[in-house]
Short mmCIF file of C-alpha atoms in Angstrom, two decimals:
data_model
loop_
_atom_site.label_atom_id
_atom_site.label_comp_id
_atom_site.label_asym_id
_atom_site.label_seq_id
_atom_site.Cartn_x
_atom_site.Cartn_y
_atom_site.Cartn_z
CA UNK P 61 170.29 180.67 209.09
CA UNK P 62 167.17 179.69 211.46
CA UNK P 63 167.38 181.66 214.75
CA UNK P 64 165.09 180.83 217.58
CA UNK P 65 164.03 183.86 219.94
CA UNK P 66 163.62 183.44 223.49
CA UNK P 67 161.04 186.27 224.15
CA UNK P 68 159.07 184.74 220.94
CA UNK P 69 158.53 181.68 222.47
CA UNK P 70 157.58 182.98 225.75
CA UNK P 71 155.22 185.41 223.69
CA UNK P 72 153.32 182.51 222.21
CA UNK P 73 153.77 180.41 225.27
CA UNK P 74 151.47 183.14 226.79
CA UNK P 75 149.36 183.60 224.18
CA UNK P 76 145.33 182.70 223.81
CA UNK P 77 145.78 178.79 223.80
CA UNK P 78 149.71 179.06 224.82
CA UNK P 79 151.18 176.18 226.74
CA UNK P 80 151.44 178.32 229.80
CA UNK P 81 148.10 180.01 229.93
CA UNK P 82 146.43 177.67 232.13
CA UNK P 83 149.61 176.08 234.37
CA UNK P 84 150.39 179.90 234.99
CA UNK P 85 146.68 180.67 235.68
CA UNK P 86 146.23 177.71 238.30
CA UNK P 87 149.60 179.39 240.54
CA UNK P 88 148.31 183.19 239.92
CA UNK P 89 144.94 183.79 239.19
CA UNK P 90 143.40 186.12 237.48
CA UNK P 91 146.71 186.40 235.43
CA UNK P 92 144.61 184.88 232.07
CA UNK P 93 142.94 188.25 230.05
CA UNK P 94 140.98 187.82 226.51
CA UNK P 95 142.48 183.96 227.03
CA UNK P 96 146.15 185.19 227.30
CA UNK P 97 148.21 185.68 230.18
CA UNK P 98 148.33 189.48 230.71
CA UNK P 99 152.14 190.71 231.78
CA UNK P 100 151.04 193.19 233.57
CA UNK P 101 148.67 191.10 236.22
CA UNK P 102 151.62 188.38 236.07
CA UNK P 103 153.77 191.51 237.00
CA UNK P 104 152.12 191.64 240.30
CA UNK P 105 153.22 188.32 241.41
CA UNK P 106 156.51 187.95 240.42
CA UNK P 107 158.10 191.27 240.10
CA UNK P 108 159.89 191.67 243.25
CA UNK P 109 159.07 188.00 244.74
CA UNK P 110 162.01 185.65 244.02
CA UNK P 111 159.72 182.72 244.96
CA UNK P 112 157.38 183.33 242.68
CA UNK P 113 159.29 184.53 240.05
CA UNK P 114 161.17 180.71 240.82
CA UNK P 115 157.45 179.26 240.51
CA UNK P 116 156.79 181.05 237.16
CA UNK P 117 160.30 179.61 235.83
CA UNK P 118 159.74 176.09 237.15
CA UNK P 119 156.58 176.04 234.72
CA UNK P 120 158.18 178.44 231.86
CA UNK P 121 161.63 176.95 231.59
CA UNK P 122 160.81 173.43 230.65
CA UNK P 123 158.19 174.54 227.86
CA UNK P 124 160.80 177.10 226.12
CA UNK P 125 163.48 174.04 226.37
CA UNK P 126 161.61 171.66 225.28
CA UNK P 127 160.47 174.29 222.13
CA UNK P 128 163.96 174.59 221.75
CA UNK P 129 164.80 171.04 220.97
CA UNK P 130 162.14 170.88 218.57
CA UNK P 131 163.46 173.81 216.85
CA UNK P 132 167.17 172.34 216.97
CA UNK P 133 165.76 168.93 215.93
CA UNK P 134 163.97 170.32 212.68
CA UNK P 135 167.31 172.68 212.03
CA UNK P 136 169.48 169.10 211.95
CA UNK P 137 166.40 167.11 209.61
CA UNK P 138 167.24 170.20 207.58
CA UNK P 139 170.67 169.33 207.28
CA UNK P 140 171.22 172.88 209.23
CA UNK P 141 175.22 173.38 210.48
CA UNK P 142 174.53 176.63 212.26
CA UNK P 143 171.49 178.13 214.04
CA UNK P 144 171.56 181.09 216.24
CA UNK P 145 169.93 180.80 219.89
CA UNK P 146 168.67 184.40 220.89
CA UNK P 147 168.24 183.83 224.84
CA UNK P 148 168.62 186.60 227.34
CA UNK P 149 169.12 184.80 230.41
CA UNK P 150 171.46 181.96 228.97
CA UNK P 151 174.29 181.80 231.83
CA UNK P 152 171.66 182.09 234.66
CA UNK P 153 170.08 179.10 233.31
CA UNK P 154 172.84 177.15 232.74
CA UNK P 155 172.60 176.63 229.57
CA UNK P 156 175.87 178.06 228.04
CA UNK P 157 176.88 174.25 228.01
CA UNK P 158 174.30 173.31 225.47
CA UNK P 159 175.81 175.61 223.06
CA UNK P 160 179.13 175.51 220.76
CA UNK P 161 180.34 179.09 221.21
CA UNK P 162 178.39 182.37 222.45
CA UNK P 163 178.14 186.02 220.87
CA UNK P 164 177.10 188.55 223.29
CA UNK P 165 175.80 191.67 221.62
CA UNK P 166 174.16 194.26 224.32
CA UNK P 167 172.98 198.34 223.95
CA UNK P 168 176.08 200.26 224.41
CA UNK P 169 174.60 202.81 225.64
CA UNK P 170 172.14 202.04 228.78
CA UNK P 171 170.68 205.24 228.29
CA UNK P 172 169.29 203.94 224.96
CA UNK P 173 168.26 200.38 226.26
CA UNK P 174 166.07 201.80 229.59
CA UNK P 175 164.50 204.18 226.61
CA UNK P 176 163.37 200.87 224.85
CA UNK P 177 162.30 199.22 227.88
CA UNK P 178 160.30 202.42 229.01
CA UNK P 179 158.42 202.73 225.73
CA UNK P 180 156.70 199.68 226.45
CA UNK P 181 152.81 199.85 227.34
CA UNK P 182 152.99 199.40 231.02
CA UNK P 183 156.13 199.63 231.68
CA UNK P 184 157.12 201.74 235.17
CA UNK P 185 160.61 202.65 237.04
CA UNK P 186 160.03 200.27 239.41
CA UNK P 187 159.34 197.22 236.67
CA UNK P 188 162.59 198.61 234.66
CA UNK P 189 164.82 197.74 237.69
CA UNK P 190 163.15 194.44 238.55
CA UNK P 191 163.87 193.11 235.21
CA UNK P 192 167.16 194.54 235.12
CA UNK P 193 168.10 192.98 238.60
CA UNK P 194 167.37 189.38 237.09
CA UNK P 195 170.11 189.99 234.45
#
């Protein structure tokens, strides 16, 4: 069953030669490391400023949806019934309408999921709660 990931997308998006790299660059310099947009420098703009976390969407959004109906295009050339759409933030973006039915599957235990979160490089108290705030 194909199954298109959200955070893949917005991995490759920011990527060396991603879609985003340069849109993203031209709003927040100095954001673009080794070619990439570094998370960490983007971090410093957004985390914590709802405007500029809204100006970061405005230019991610589009490019993950319109990834997505490429990916639901080639599933139905395929002859595909059923995909799965892996995306975090799917009722804040409105986009439980585009879908036929929804599974929610989350960490029981949010002792185990800040323990994830933490592990990653970079990752501080202060980031943990600004992410979790947006969900």
């Amino acid at each position: 069953m194909p199954a298109y990931f959200y955070w893949q997308v917005v991995h490759d998006l920011y990527a060396p030669q991603g879609a985003a790299v340069q849109p993203v660059e031209a709003i927040f310099p100095g954001v673009v490391v080794d070619g990439g947009i570094n998370r960490a420098e983007l971090g410093k703009y957004v985390l914590g400023n709802e405007e500029n976390m809204k100006r970061l969407e405005g230019i991610v959004h589009p490019l993950v949806e319109a990834e997505r109906a490429k990916f639901i295009e080639n599933a139905r050339q395929d002859a595909k019934r059923l995909v799965v759409l892996d995306i975090p933030l799917l009722y804040e973006t409105g986009l439980e309408s585009q879908v036929d039915a929804v599974a929610v599957v989350s960490a029981m235990d949010t002792r185990v999921q800040k323990e994830r979160v933490m592990a990653r490089p970079g990752m501080t108290e202060e980031k943990f709660e600004a992410i979790l705030s947006r969900q």
